[in-house]
Every structure is written in structure tokens, then in C-alpha cells.
Amino acid sequence: MGTWIRRLGLAALVVLGLAAAAAVWNREEITRLVAVNTLFDADKIVANFSNMDDAFLSAPLPATPGAPLPRGTEMPLPAGAEDWIAARSVTALVVLSEGKITHESYHLGTELDDRRISWSVAKSFLSLLTGILLDEGALTLADPVIQHVPKLAGSAYDGATLEDVLQMESGVAFDEDYLDPKSDINRMGRVLALGGTLDDFTADLSERNREPGTEMRYVSMDTHVLGMVLRGATGRSIPDLMAEKLTGPMGIDAGYYLTDGDGVAFVLGGMNLKARDYARMGLMIAQGGRLGDRQIVPRAWVEAATTPSAATQPGDMGYGYQFWFPSDARPGEVQAQGVYGQFVYIDRARDVVIAVNGADRGFQEPGVMAQNIDMFRRIAAAQ
């Protein structure tokens, strides 16, 4: 009788332990779900964008600190810049001229050492890593996606090449409306928040609305597939590859990636770095893939990635390999950009780089992109 009582006692403890573990897991899951549902609220967005790892799973991007960016003569911002900073909820603005900091300011209570969410600026970092791996022979632009990611056989990505996903020409039907809670991009966000797997989410995409390699339409999951291809070709994680081959050699300070429940980096928008380090990436682009005396990204890839090549519609912004161009782009202009006001703008003709972080809830309003580009050009002209 005593043995049975002891066994029942042990069983009860096991049940209680499992219940407690489930309660903790559910609490964490609920916390992440609440976080994604309130991420862009007016009273939270600024703090959220500097503390994304408080609410989401993450993985470190190790530091290999390089020489600090040198400071040049402080240059005044052009007329209207302060109004633009306020209207666009800019949180960080770093300007480099000839490789030196000529303006640096932080706003809305943020600080120099904040690790700020990149959103789709992360896509441009992944393009640069891709160029390095192509140069090393790990893969080619013509490789079918499923060659390196058999999991995508039979999905909407079956038939697309590496170049197709680089140019957002995969053909996959995907609703990228950030303001529609039922859109595909917001469904993906809930998968991320609840600790699901982005690889499974991607493999379940089955619809196309055009043939691969034809019309460019912006589909963020194309960049996740790009990350899947790099992982498949190398057998390594993106943070490891980044730290070894790109951000480490660039001398970028410690950062992190948001991850899904499998620990897979959210490569289409989950990089978090200091504002100065976004500027450092722009400087490397301005210098043809070189920082100091080290060629980090092959010059030929920088030129290819930052040349409009995707089949965009007339009058739209141009697109290359995960880089953007104003619709009326001037010689040497290119930018990385993300939602809610994240930019790395590069004017190679003037040797100016402008890194911007923001919490701009009005970023999709008509005319806002044109206003931003106009201000970038005016800042560059004032250096």
C-alpha cells in the first residue's frame, strides 16, 4: 500500500511539474503574442524598436570591434531637417562624409548604444553575405532553390532560382500589407512570436501569381528563402556566417538576430545593431566592398547588387539584389530600407552615407518616401 502511495505521489509531482512547465511556456507564448500585437502602438513603438530581444527569441551576433569611425567637422543640417526628424519620428541619424562622422544625433529618448531593429535593411546585409559565398564557390546565381533546400520541393518556390529570390522575382503570391492583420506578412509575424518555424511556414506557401524570373513584386519571404539556401549550401547558421565573413571583418559591435522557435535567424528583418554600424555598412558599399585595407565583399558583387536589375514597373523604385534605388535615381545613389523609417542611403558621387533609424507609423502615407529621399539628397549636398 505504501509503495502505491509513493508511486501516486511521484506521479502527482510529475503532473504538477508538467503543468507548471506548460504554464511557463504558455506565459512566454502569450507574452510574445501580446508583444507582436502591440509592437507598433504609439506609446510603445520607440522603446520596442530598441529592445526587441525583451519580447522575442533571439540569437547573438558576436562582436569583433574594429577601429571607431573617425569624426570630421560637424556640419549643420539643411533647413527643414529638424521638422523632418520630428515628423518622421527619427530616433537616430548618422551622417558620414568621406568616411568621417559629420553629424550624429539621437532622438525620442534613445541613446547611442541602443541596438535598433533593422527591419528590411537586414535584407541588404544578407545580399552582401551572398556575394561572399558566391565568390567562394558555395553556390551560383543559377542554382535552383530546391537544390539546396529540398524541403521546398512542391512548394511555390519549386522552379525559382537563387537569382529570382534575390530580385524578388520568385512568383510567389504573398500579401505584404502590414496594416492588415490577416495578411500573409502578419500571419508570419504571429508564427515568429509564438515560437513557430519559419521554414515550415515558407514550405506551406503554395500559390503563384506569375512565373519565376518575370515581374518583380516585393515578397519578404523571398529573403527567408535566400537564407534557407545559404544555410543549405553551407550547413551553417546565418549569424555564424555573418560574424565570420561580413560583420566581423567589418568591425561591427555586438548585435543580435530575432529567431523563430527553432533558433533560425529572422533574416528578412530581424537584425539589431547600433546606428553607427548601419552607417558602417553604407561606408563599405560606398567604398566598393572595402573597409580600410581589407576587401570584405567582392567589388564585382557590390556593383552588381547595387545596380537596378529586377523587372520593376515603370515609375516604381528600382531594385537590384536586395537594394533599392529612387525612381529618379542619380548616378551613385542606392539605399537599403526597412519599414517604419529605417534607411542606409548612399550617395557615391558625393561620398556621403546617411544611416537613419525611426519609429515612423506614417511611413506608408502618400509622398513620405519622396520626402525622405529629398531630405537625404539635401543632407548629402550640405556636406
JSON list of C-alpha atoms in Angstrom, two decimals, residues 27-251:
[
{"chain": "A", "resi": 27, "resn": "ARG", "atom": "CA", "xyz": [3.01, 32.61, -20.37]},
{"chain": "A", "resi": 28, "resn": "GLU", "atom": "CA", "xyz": [6.05, 33.14, -22.62]},
{"chain": "A", "resi": 29, "resn": "GLU", "atom": "CA", "xyz": [3.99, 32.42, -25.71]},
{"chain": "A", "resi": 30, "resn": "ILE", "atom": "CA", "xyz": [1.28, 34.84, -24.61]},
{"chain": "A", "resi": 31, "resn": "THR", "atom": "CA", "xyz": [3.90, 37.49, -23.80]},
{"chain": "A", "resi": 32, "resn": "ARG", "atom": "CA", "xyz": [5.32, 37.22, -27.33]},
{"chain": "A", "resi": 33, "resn": "LEU", "atom": "CA", "xyz": [1.87, 37.31, -28.89]},
{"chain": "A", "resi": 34, "resn": "VAL", "atom": "CA", "xyz": [0.97, 40.43, -26.91]},
{"chain": "A", "resi": 35, "resn": "ALA", "atom": "CA", "xyz": [4.30, 41.94, -27.95]},
{"chain": "A", "resi": 36, "resn": "VAL", "atom": "CA", "xyz": [3.67, 41.44, -31.66]},
{"chain": "A", "resi": 37, "resn": "ASN", "atom": "CA", "xyz": [0.12, 42.79, -31.33]},
{"chain": "A", "resi": 38, "resn": "THR", "atom": "CA", "xyz": [1.30, 45.97, -29.56]},
{"chain": "A", "resi": 39, "resn": "LEU", "atom": "CA", "xyz": [4.66, 46.32, -31.28]},
{"chain": "A", "resi": 40, "resn": "PHE", "atom": "CA", "xyz": [3.70, 49.42, -33.24]},
{"chain": "A", "resi": 41, "resn": "ASP", "atom": "CA", "xyz": [1.47, 51.13, -30.67]},
{"chain": "A", "resi": 42, "resn": "ALA", "atom": "CA", "xyz": [2.18, 54.86, -30.46]},
{"chain": "A", "resi": 43, "resn": "ASP", "atom": "CA", "xyz": [3.23, 54.75, -26.81]},
{"chain": "A", "resi": 44, "resn": "LYS", "atom": "CA", "xyz": [5.46, 51.67, -27.19]},
{"chain": "A", "resi": 45, "resn": "ILE", "atom": "CA", "xyz": [6.99, 51.66, -30.65]},
{"chain": "A", "resi": 46, "resn": "VAL", "atom": "CA", "xyz": [10.13, 53.67, -29.85]},
{"chain": "A", "resi": 47, "resn": "ALA", "atom": "CA", "xyz": [11.10, 51.56, -26.82]},
{"chain": "A", "resi": 48, "resn": "ASN", "atom": "CA", "xyz": [10.14, 48.34, -28.62]},
{"chain": "A", "resi": 49, "resn": "PHE", "atom": "CA", "xyz": [12.39, 49.10, -31.58]},
{"chain": "A", "resi": 50, "resn": "SER", "atom": "CA", "xyz": [15.42, 49.44, -29.26]},
{"chain": "A", "resi": 51, "resn": "ASN", "atom": "CA", "xyz": [14.61, 46.39, -27.12]},
{"chain": "A", "resi": 52, "resn": "MET", "atom": "CA", "xyz": [13.27, 43.71, -29.43]},
{"chain": "A", "resi": 53, "resn": "ASP", "atom": "CA", "xyz": [15.01, 40.92, -27.51]},
{"chain": "A", "resi": 54, "resn": "ASP", "atom": "CA", "xyz": [12.88, 41.69, -24.45]},
{"chain": "A", "resi": 55, "resn": "ALA", "atom": "CA", "xyz": [9.85, 40.15, -26.15]},
{"chain": "A", "resi": 56, "resn": "PHE", "atom": "CA", "xyz": [11.16, 37.85, -28.90]},
{"chain": "A", "resi": 57, "resn": "LEU", "atom": "CA", "xyz": [13.51, 34.92, -29.12]},
{"chain": "A", "resi": 58, "resn": "SER", "atom": "CA", "xyz": [16.97, 35.96, -30.25]},
{"chain": "A", "resi": 59, "resn": "ALA", "atom": "CA", "xyz": [20.48, 34.78, -31.08]},
{"chain": "A", "resi": 60, "resn": "PRO", "atom": "CA", "xyz": [23.68, 36.80, -30.60]},
{"chain": "A", "resi": 61, "resn": "LEU", "atom": "CA", "xyz": [25.67, 38.30, -33.42]},
{"chain": "A", "resi": 62, "resn": "PRO", "atom": "CA", "xyz": [29.13, 38.32, -31.83]},
{"chain": "A", "resi": 63, "resn": "ALA", "atom": "CA", "xyz": [31.24, 41.45, -31.79]},
{"chain": "A", "resi": 64, "resn": "THR", "atom": "CA", "xyz": [34.57, 41.95, -33.49]},
{"chain": "A", "resi": 65, "resn": "PRO", "atom": "CA", "xyz": [35.02, 45.64, -32.74]},
{"chain": "A", "resi": 66, "resn": "GLY", "atom": "CA", "xyz": [37.06, 47.50, -35.33]},
{"chain": "A", "resi": 67, "resn": "ALA", "atom": "CA", "xyz": [38.51, 50.95, -35.39]},
{"chain": "A", "resi": 68, "resn": "PRO", "atom": "CA", "xyz": [35.87, 53.54, -34.45]},
{"chain": "A", "resi": 69, "resn": "LEU", "atom": "CA", "xyz": [34.51, 55.66, -37.25]},
{"chain": "A", "resi": 70, "resn": "PRO", "atom": "CA", "xyz": [36.59, 58.87, -37.31]},
{"chain": "A", "resi": 71, "resn": "ARG", "atom": "CA", "xyz": [34.93, 62.21, -36.66]},
{"chain": "A", "resi": 72, "resn": "GLY", "atom": "CA", "xyz": [35.07, 65.01, -39.17]},
{"chain": "A", "resi": 73, "resn": "THR", "atom": "CA", "xyz": [33.96, 68.62, -38.99]},
{"chain": "A", "resi": 74, "resn": "GLU", "atom": "CA", "xyz": [30.41, 68.85, -37.66]},
{"chain": "A", "resi": 75, "resn": "MET", "atom": "CA", "xyz": [28.19, 70.05, -40.46]},
{"chain": "A", "resi": 76, "resn": "PRO", "atom": "CA", "xyz": [24.81, 71.76, -39.93]},
{"chain": "A", "resi": 77, "resn": "LEU", "atom": "CA", "xyz": [21.73, 70.01, -41.24]},
{"chain": "A", "resi": 78, "resn": "PRO", "atom": "CA", "xyz": [19.84, 71.77, -44.05]},
{"chain": "A", "resi": 79, "resn": "ALA", "atom": "CA", "xyz": [16.78, 73.93, -43.40]},
{"chain": "A", "resi": 80, "resn": "GLY", "atom": "CA", "xyz": [13.73, 71.85, -42.55]},
{"chain": "A", "resi": 81, "resn": "ALA", "atom": "CA", "xyz": [15.71, 68.88, -41.25]},
{"chain": "A", "resi": 82, "resn": "GLU", "atom": "CA", "xyz": [14.56, 69.30, -37.66]},
{"chain": "A", "resi": 83, "resn": "ASP", "atom": "CA", "xyz": [10.93, 69.37, -38.77]},
{"chain": "A", "resi": 84, "resn": "TRP", "atom": "CA", "xyz": [11.55, 66.24, -40.87]},
{"chain": "A", "resi": 85, "resn": "ILE", "atom": "CA", "xyz": [13.16, 64.47, -37.89]},
{"chain": "A", "resi": 86, "resn": "ALA", "atom": "CA", "xyz": [10.09, 65.21, -35.78]},
{"chain": "A", "resi": 87, "resn": "ALA", "atom": "CA", "xyz": [7.53, 64.38, -38.48]},
{"chain": "A", "resi": 88, "resn": "ARG", "atom": "CA", "xyz": [9.15, 61.07, -39.33]},
{"chain": "A", "resi": 89, "resn": "SER", "atom": "CA", "xyz": [9.83, 60.06, -35.71]},
{"chain": "A", "resi": 90, "resn": "VAL", "atom": "CA", "xyz": [13.54, 59.66, -36.39]},
{"chain": "A", "resi": 91, "resn": "THR", "atom": "CA", "xyz": [15.36, 58.02, -33.48]},
{"chain": "A", "resi": 92, "resn": "ALA", "atom": "CA", "xyz": [18.90, 58.05, -34.86]},
{"chain": "A", "resi": 93, "resn": "LEU", "atom": "CA", "xyz": [20.67, 59.98, -37.62]},
{"chain": "A", "resi": 94, "resn": "VAL", "atom": "CA", "xyz": [24.31, 59.35, -38.52]},
{"chain": "A", "resi": 95, "resn": "VAL", "atom": "CA", "xyz": [25.92, 61.12, -41.49]},
{"chain": "A", "resi": 96, "resn": "LEU", "atom": "CA", "xyz": [29.33, 60.23, -42.93]},
{"chain": "A", "resi": 97, "resn": "SER", "atom": "CA", "xyz": [31.21, 62.37, -45.43]},
{"chain": "A", "resi": 98, "resn": "GLU", "atom": "CA", "xyz": [34.42, 60.95, -46.89]},
{"chain": "A", "resi": 99, "resn": "GLY", "atom": "CA", "xyz": [34.25, 58.22, -44.26]},
{"chain": "A", "resi": 100, "resn": "LYS", "atom": "CA", "xyz": [34.03, 60.59, -41.27]},
{"chain": "A", "resi": 101, "resn": "ILE", "atom": "CA", "xyz": [31.10, 61.36, -38.97]},
{"chain": "A", "resi": 102, "resn": "THR", "atom": "CA", "xyz": [29.84, 64.86, -39.72]},
{"chain": "A", "resi": 103, "resn": "HIS", "atom": "CA", "xyz": [26.53, 64.57, -37.88]},
{"chain": "A", "resi": 104, "resn": "GLU", "atom": "CA", "xyz": [25.26, 62.20, -35.20]},
{"chain": "A", "resi": 105, "resn": "SER", "atom": "CA", "xyz": [22.11, 62.66, -33.15]},
{"chain": "A", "resi": 106, "resn": "TYR", "atom": "CA", "xyz": [19.67, 60.54, -31.18]},
{"chain": "A", "resi": 107, "resn": "HIS", "atom": "CA", "xyz": [16.04, 61.37, -30.53]},
{"chain": "A", "resi": 108, "resn": "LEU", "atom": "CA", "xyz": [12.85, 60.41, -28.66]},
{"chain": "A", "resi": 109, "resn": "GLY", "atom": "CA", "xyz": [14.79, 59.24, -25.61]},
{"chain": "A", "resi": 110, "resn": "THR", "atom": "CA", "xyz": [17.00, 56.75, -27.43]},
{"chain": "A", "resi": 111, "resn": "GLU", "atom": "CA", "xyz": [20.76, 56.53, -26.99]},
{"chain": "A", "resi": 112, "resn": "LEU", "atom": "CA", "xyz": [23.94, 55.84, -28.94]},
{"chain": "A", "resi": 113, "resn": "ASP", "atom": "CA", "xyz": [24.31, 52.28, -27.61]},
{"chain": "A", "resi": 114, "resn": "ASP", "atom": "CA", "xyz": [20.76, 51.14, -28.44]},
{"chain": "A", "resi": 115, "resn": "ARG", "atom": "CA", "xyz": [20.60, 48.07, -30.67]},
{"chain": "A", "resi": 116, "resn": "ARG", "atom": "CA", "xyz": [17.94, 49.14, -33.15]},
{"chain": "A", "resi": 117, "resn": "ILE", "atom": "CA", "xyz": [15.78, 46.86, -35.26]},
{"chain": "A", "resi": 118, "resn": "SER", "atom": "CA", "xyz": [16.81, 46.90, -38.91]},
{"chain": "A", "resi": 119, "resn": "TRP", "atom": "CA", "xyz": [13.61, 45.61, -40.44]},
{"chain": "A", "resi": 120, "resn": "SER", "atom": "CA", "xyz": [14.35, 45.10, -44.13]},
{"chain": "A", "resi": 121, "resn": "VAL", "atom": "CA", "xyz": [17.75, 46.76, -44.02]},
{"chain": "A", "resi": 122, "resn": "ALA", "atom": "CA", "xyz": [18.74, 43.25, -42.91]},
{"chain": "A", "resi": 123, "resn": "LYS", "atom": "CA", "xyz": [17.96, 42.05, -46.44]},
{"chain": "A", "resi": 124, "resn": "SER", "atom": "CA", "xyz": [20.83, 44.11, -47.83]},
{"chain": "A", "resi": 125, "resn": "PHE", "atom": "CA", "xyz": [23.24, 42.59, -45.29]},
{"chain": "A", "resi": 126, "resn": "LEU", "atom": "CA", "xyz": [22.16, 39.13, -46.45]},
{"chain": "A", "resi": 127, "resn": "SER", "atom": "CA", "xyz": [22.80, 40.13, -50.06]},
{"chain": "A", "resi": 128, "resn": "LEU", "atom": "CA", "xyz": [26.37, 41.08, -49.16]},
{"chain": "A", "resi": 129, "resn": "LEU", "atom": "CA", "xyz": [26.89, 37.73, -47.42]},
{"chain": "A", "resi": 130, "resn": "THR", "atom": "CA", "xyz": [25.50, 36.00, -50.51]},
{"chain": "A", "resi": 131, "resn": "GLY", "atom": "CA", "xyz": [28.08, 37.75, -52.67]},
{"chain": "A", "resi": 132, "resn": "ILE", "atom": "CA", "xyz": [30.89, 36.47, -50.48]},
{"chain": "A", "resi": 133, "resn": "LEU", "atom": "CA", "xyz": [29.61, 32.88, -50.66]},
{"chain": "A", "resi": 134, "resn": "LEU", "atom": "CA", "xyz": [29.16, 33.11, -54.42]},
{"chain": "A", "resi": 135, "resn": "ASP", "atom": "CA", "xyz": [32.75, 34.26, -54.73]},
{"chain": "A", "resi": 136, "resn": "GLU", "atom": "CA", "xyz": [33.85, 31.30, -52.61]},
{"chain": "A", "resi": 137, "resn": "GLY", "atom": "CA", "xyz": [32.03, 28.90, -54.92]},
{"chain": "A", "resi": 138, "resn": "ALA", "atom": "CA", "xyz": [29.48, 27.64, -52.39]},
{"chain": "A", "resi": 139, "resn": "LEU", "atom": "CA", "xyz": [26.64, 28.26, -54.88]},
{"chain": "A", "resi": 140, "resn": "THR", "atom": "CA", "xyz": [25.75, 30.05, -58.12]},
{"chain": "A", "resi": 141, "resn": "LEU", "atom": "CA", "xyz": [23.04, 32.52, -59.11]},
{"chain": "A", "resi": 142, "resn": "ALA", "atom": "CA", "xyz": [21.52, 29.92, -61.45]},
{"chain": "A", "resi": 143, "resn": "ASP", "atom": "CA", "xyz": [21.12, 27.29, -58.72]},
{"chain": "A", "resi": 144, "resn": "PRO", "atom": "CA", "xyz": [17.50, 26.18, -58.29]},
{"chain": "A", "resi": 145, "resn": "VAL", "atom": "CA", "xyz": [16.31, 26.93, -54.76]},
{"chain": "A", "resi": 146, "resn": "ILE", "atom": "CA", "xyz": [15.38, 23.29, -54.18]},
{"chain": "A", "resi": 147, "resn": "GLN", "atom": "CA", "xyz": [18.96, 22.20, -55.00]},
{"chain": "A", "resi": 148, "resn": "HIS", "atom": "CA", "xyz": [19.99, 23.49, -51.58]},
{"chain": "A", "resi": 149, "resn": "VAL", "atom": "CA", "xyz": [16.58, 23.33, -49.86]},
{"chain": "A", "resi": 150, "resn": "PRO", "atom": "CA", "xyz": [14.81, 20.05, -50.79]},
{"chain": "A", "resi": 151, "resn": "LYS", "atom": "CA", "xyz": [12.14, 20.96, -48.21]},
{"chain": "A", "resi": 152, "resn": "LEU", "atom": "CA", "xyz": [10.74, 23.46, -50.73]},
{"chain": "A", "resi": 153, "resn": "ALA", "atom": "CA", "xyz": [10.15, 20.87, -53.46]},
{"chain": "A", "resi": 154, "resn": "GLY", "atom": "CA", "xyz": [6.48, 21.04, -54.43]},
{"chain": "A", "resi": 155, "resn": "SER", "atom": "CA", "xyz": [6.03, 24.50, -52.85]},
{"chain": "A", "resi": 156, "resn": "ALA", "atom": "CA", "xyz": [5.53, 27.76, -54.72]},
{"chain": "A", "resi": 157, "resn": "TYR", "atom": "CA", "xyz": [9.33, 28.14, -54.68]},
{"chain": "A", "resi": 158, "resn": "ASP", "atom": "CA", "xyz": [9.89, 24.98, -56.73]},
{"chain": "A", "resi": 159, "resn": "GLY", "atom": "CA", "xyz": [11.23, 26.34, -60.04]},
{"chain": "A", "resi": 160, "resn": "ALA", "atom": "CA", "xyz": [12.72, 29.56, -58.68]},
{"chain": "A", "resi": 161, "resn": "THR", "atom": "CA", "xyz": [16.47, 30.18, -58.73]},
{"chain": "A", "resi": 162, "resn": "LEU", "atom": "CA", "xyz": [18.77, 31.93, -56.28]},
{"chain": "A", "resi": 163, "resn": "GLU", "atom": "CA", "xyz": [18.78, 34.99, -58.55]},
{"chain": "A", "resi": 164, "resn": "ASP", "atom": "CA", "xyz": [14.97, 35.01, -58.66]},
{"chain": "A", "resi": 165, "resn": "VAL", "atom": "CA", "xyz": [14.71, 35.33, -54.88]},
{"chain": "A", "resi": 166, "resn": "LEU", "atom": "CA", "xyz": [17.49, 37.92, -54.77]},
{"chain": "A", "resi": 167, "resn": "GLN", "atom": "CA", "xyz": [15.48, 40.08, -57.19]},
{"chain": "A", "resi": 168, "resn": "MET", "atom": "CA", "xyz": [12.06, 39.38, -55.62]},
{"chain": "A", "resi": 169, "resn": "GLU", "atom": "CA", "xyz": [11.02, 37.57, -58.80]},
{"chain": "A", "resi": 170, "resn": "SER", "atom": "CA", "xyz": [10.10, 34.21, -57.27]},
{"chain": "A", "resi": 171, "resn": "GLY", "atom": "CA", "xyz": [6.50, 34.38, -58.49]},
{"chain": "A", "resi": 172, "resn": "VAL", "atom": "CA", "xyz": [5.11, 33.52, -55.05]},
{"chain": "A", "resi": 173, "resn": "ALA", "atom": "CA", "xyz": [1.73, 35.02, -54.18]},
{"chain": "A", "resi": 174, "resn": "PHE", "atom": "CA", "xyz": [2.13, 36.79, -50.84]},
{"chain": "A", "resi": 175, "resn": "ASP", "atom": "CA", "xyz": [0.20, 39.63, -49.19]},
{"chain": "A", "resi": 176, "resn": "GLU", "atom": "CA", "xyz": [2.70, 42.14, -47.75]},
{"chain": "A", "resi": 177, "resn": "ASP", "atom": "CA", "xyz": [0.11, 44.55, -46.27]},
{"chain": "A", "resi": 178, "resn": "TYR", "atom": "CA", "xyz": [1.49, 45.48, -42.85]},
{"chain": "A", "resi": 179, "resn": "LEU", "atom": "CA", "xyz": [-1.74, 47.19, -41.84]},
{"chain": "A", "resi": 180, "resn": "ASP", "atom": "CA", "xyz": [-3.99, 44.16, -42.48]},
{"chain": "A", "resi": 181, "resn": "PRO", "atom": "CA", "xyz": [-3.95, 41.76, -39.50]},
{"chain": "A", "resi": 182, "resn": "LYS", "atom": "CA", "xyz": [-4.95, 38.90, -41.80]},
{"chain": "A", "resi": 183, "resn": "SER", "atom": "CA", "xyz": [-2.19, 39.49, -44.37]},
{"chain": "A", "resi": 184, "resn": "ASP", "atom": "CA", "xyz": [0.49, 36.87, -45.03]},
{"chain": "A", "resi": 185, "resn": "ILE", "atom": "CA", "xyz": [3.20, 39.08, -43.57]},
{"chain": "A", "resi": 186, "resn": "ASN", "atom": "CA", "xyz": [1.28, 39.45, -40.31]},
{"chain": "A", "resi": 187, "resn": "ARG", "atom": "CA", "xyz": [0.50, 35.72, -40.21]},
{"chain": "A", "resi": 188, "resn": "MET", "atom": "CA", "xyz": [4.24, 35.19, -40.49]},
{"chain": "A", "resi": 189, "resn": "GLY", "atom": "CA", "xyz": [4.78, 37.62, -37.61]},
{"chain": "A", "resi": 190, "resn": "ARG", "atom": "CA", "xyz": [2.50, 35.58, -35.40]},
{"chain": "A", "resi": 191, "resn": "VAL", "atom": "CA", "xyz": [4.40, 32.41, -36.28]},
{"chain": "A", "resi": 192, "resn": "LEU", "atom": "CA", "xyz": [7.59, 34.18, -35.18]},
{"chain": "A", "resi": 193, "resn": "ALA", "atom": "CA", "xyz": [6.01, 35.49, -31.98]},
{"chain": "A", "resi": 194, "resn": "LEU", "atom": "CA", "xyz": [4.60, 32.10, -30.98]},
{"chain": "A", "resi": 195, "resn": "GLY", "atom": "CA", "xyz": [7.88, 30.28, -31.48]},
{"chain": "A", "resi": 196, "resn": "GLY", "atom": "CA", "xyz": [6.81, 28.51, -34.66]},
{"chain": "A", "resi": 197, "resn": "THR", "atom": "CA", "xyz": [9.13, 27.64, -37.54]},
{"chain": "A", "resi": 198, "resn": "LEU", "atom": "CA", "xyz": [9.56, 29.97, -40.48]},
{"chain": "A", "resi": 199, "resn": "ASP", "atom": "CA", "xyz": [10.93, 27.16, -42.67]},
{"chain": "A", "resi": 200, "resn": "ASP", "atom": "CA", "xyz": [7.64, 25.27, -42.25]},
{"chain": "A", "resi": 201, "resn": "PHE", "atom": "CA", "xyz": [5.63, 28.43, -42.88]},
{"chain": "A", "resi": 202, "resn": "THR", "atom": "CA", "xyz": [7.56, 29.01, -46.11]},
{"chain": "A", "resi": 203, "resn": "ALA", "atom": "CA", "xyz": [7.24, 25.42, -47.30]},
{"chain": "A", "resi": 204, "resn": "ASP", "atom": "CA", "xyz": [3.47, 25.73, -46.91]},
{"chain": "A", "resi": 205, "resn": "LEU", "atom": "CA", "xyz": [3.28, 28.62, -49.41]},
{"chain": "A", "resi": 206, "resn": "SER", "atom": "CA", "xyz": [1.79, 27.01, -52.49]},
{"chain": "A", "resi": 207, "resn": "GLU", "atom": "CA", "xyz": [0.33, 29.75, -54.70]},
{"chain": "A", "resi": 208, "resn": "ARG", "atom": "CA", "xyz": [1.99, 31.71, -57.52]},
{"chain": "A", "resi": 209, "resn": "ASN", "atom": "CA", "xyz": [0.67, 34.77, -59.31]},
{"chain": "A", "resi": 210, "resn": "ARG", "atom": "CA", "xyz": [3.34, 34.87, -62.05]},
{"chain": "A", "resi": 211, "resn": "GLU", "atom": "CA", "xyz": [6.19, 32.77, -63.38]},
{"chain": "A", "resi": 212, "resn": "PRO", "atom": "CA", "xyz": [9.57, 32.85, -61.60]},
{"chain": "A", "resi": 213, "resn": "GLY", "atom": "CA", "xyz": [12.05, 35.26, -63.13]},
{"chain": "A", "resi": 214, "resn": "THR", "atom": "CA", "xyz": [9.45, 37.62, -64.57]},
{"chain": "A", "resi": 215, "resn": "GLU", "atom": "CA", "xyz": [7.86, 40.58, -62.78]},
{"chain": "A", "resi": 216, "resn": "MET", "atom": "CA", "xyz": [9.40, 41.87, -59.53]},
{"chain": "A", "resi": 217, "resn": "ARG", "atom": "CA", "xyz": [6.93, 42.01, -56.65]},
{"chain": "A", "resi": 218, "resn": "TYR", "atom": "CA", "xyz": [8.14, 42.61, -53.12]},
{"chain": "A", "resi": 219, "resn": "VAL", "atom": "CA", "xyz": [7.81, 39.40, -51.11]},
{"chain": "A", "resi": 220, "resn": "SER", "atom": "CA", "xyz": [9.74, 39.32, -47.84]},
{"chain": "A", "resi": 221, "resn": "MET", "atom": "CA", "xyz": [9.66, 35.53, -47.69]},
{"chain": "A", "resi": 222, "resn": "ASP", "atom": "CA", "xyz": [11.93, 35.51, -50.75]},
{"chain": "A", "resi": 223, "resn": "THR", "atom": "CA", "xyz": [14.65, 36.73, -48.41]},
{"chain": "A", "resi": 224, "resn": "HIS", "atom": "CA", "xyz": [13.88, 33.97, -45.91]},
{"chain": "A", "resi": 225, "resn": "VAL", "atom": "CA", "xyz": [14.31, 31.51, -48.79]},
{"chain": "A", "resi": 226, "resn": "LEU", "atom": "CA", "xyz": [17.62, 33.19, -49.62]},
{"chain": "A", "resi": 227, "resn": "GLY", "atom": "CA", "xyz": [18.67, 32.47, -46.03]},
{"chain": "A", "resi": 228, "resn": "MET", "atom": "CA", "xyz": [17.48, 28.86, -46.35]},
{"chain": "A", "resi": 229, "resn": "VAL", "atom": "CA", "xyz": [19.63, 28.48, -49.48]},
{"chain": "A", "resi": 230, "resn": "LEU", "atom": "CA", "xyz": [22.73, 29.86, -47.74]},
{"chain": "A", "resi": 231, "resn": "ARG", "atom": "CA", "xyz": [22.15, 27.57, -44.77]},
{"chain": "A", "resi": 232, "resn": "GLY", "atom": "CA", "xyz": [21.59, 24.59, -47.05]},
{"chain": "A", "resi": 233, "resn": "ALA", "atom": "CA", "xyz": [24.68, 25.29, -49.14]},
{"chain": "A", "resi": 234, "resn": "THR", "atom": "CA", "xyz": [26.99, 25.69, -46.13]},
{"chain": "A", "resi": 235, "resn": "GLY", "atom": "CA", "xyz": [25.40, 23.69, -43.31]},
{"chain": "A", "resi": 236, "resn": "ARG", "atom": "CA", "xyz": [25.82, 26.71, -41.04]},
{"chain": "A", "resi": 237, "resn": "SER", "atom": "CA", "xyz": [23.58, 29.29, -39.36]},
{"chain": "A", "resi": 238, "resn": "ILE", "atom": "CA", "xyz": [23.30, 32.83, -40.72]},
{"chain": "A", "resi": 239, "resn": "PRO", "atom": "CA", "xyz": [24.60, 34.51, -37.52]},
{"chain": "A", "resi": 240, "resn": "ASP", "atom": "CA", "xyz": [27.71, 32.30, -37.64]},
{"chain": "A", "resi": 241, "resn": "LEU", "atom": "CA", "xyz": [28.30, 33.04, -41.31]},
{"chain": "A", "resi": 242, "resn": "MET", "atom": "CA", "xyz": [27.67, 36.76, -40.80]},
{"chain": "A", "resi": 243, "resn": "ALA", "atom": "CA", "xyz": [30.05, 37.02, -37.87]},
{"chain": "A", "resi": 244, "resn": "GLU", "atom": "CA", "xyz": [32.84, 35.18, -39.69]},
{"chain": "A", "resi": 245, "resn": "LYS", "atom": "CA", "xyz": [32.54, 36.60, -43.18]},
{"chain": "A", "resi": 246, "resn": "LEU", "atom": "CA", "xyz": [30.84, 40.01, -43.01]},
{"chain": "A", "resi": 247, "resn": "THR", "atom": "CA", "xyz": [30.01, 41.77, -39.75]},
{"chain": "A", "resi": 248, "resn": "GLY", "atom": "CA", "xyz": [33.16, 40.52, -38.01]},
{"chain": "A", "resi": 249, "resn": "PRO", "atom": "CA", "xyz": [35.55, 41.71, -40.75]},
{"chain": "A", "resi": 250, "resn": "MET", "atom": "CA", "xyz": [33.57, 44.98, -40.87]},
{"chain": "A", "resi": 251, "resn": "GLY", "atom": "CA", "xyz": [34.32, 45.60, -37.19]}
]
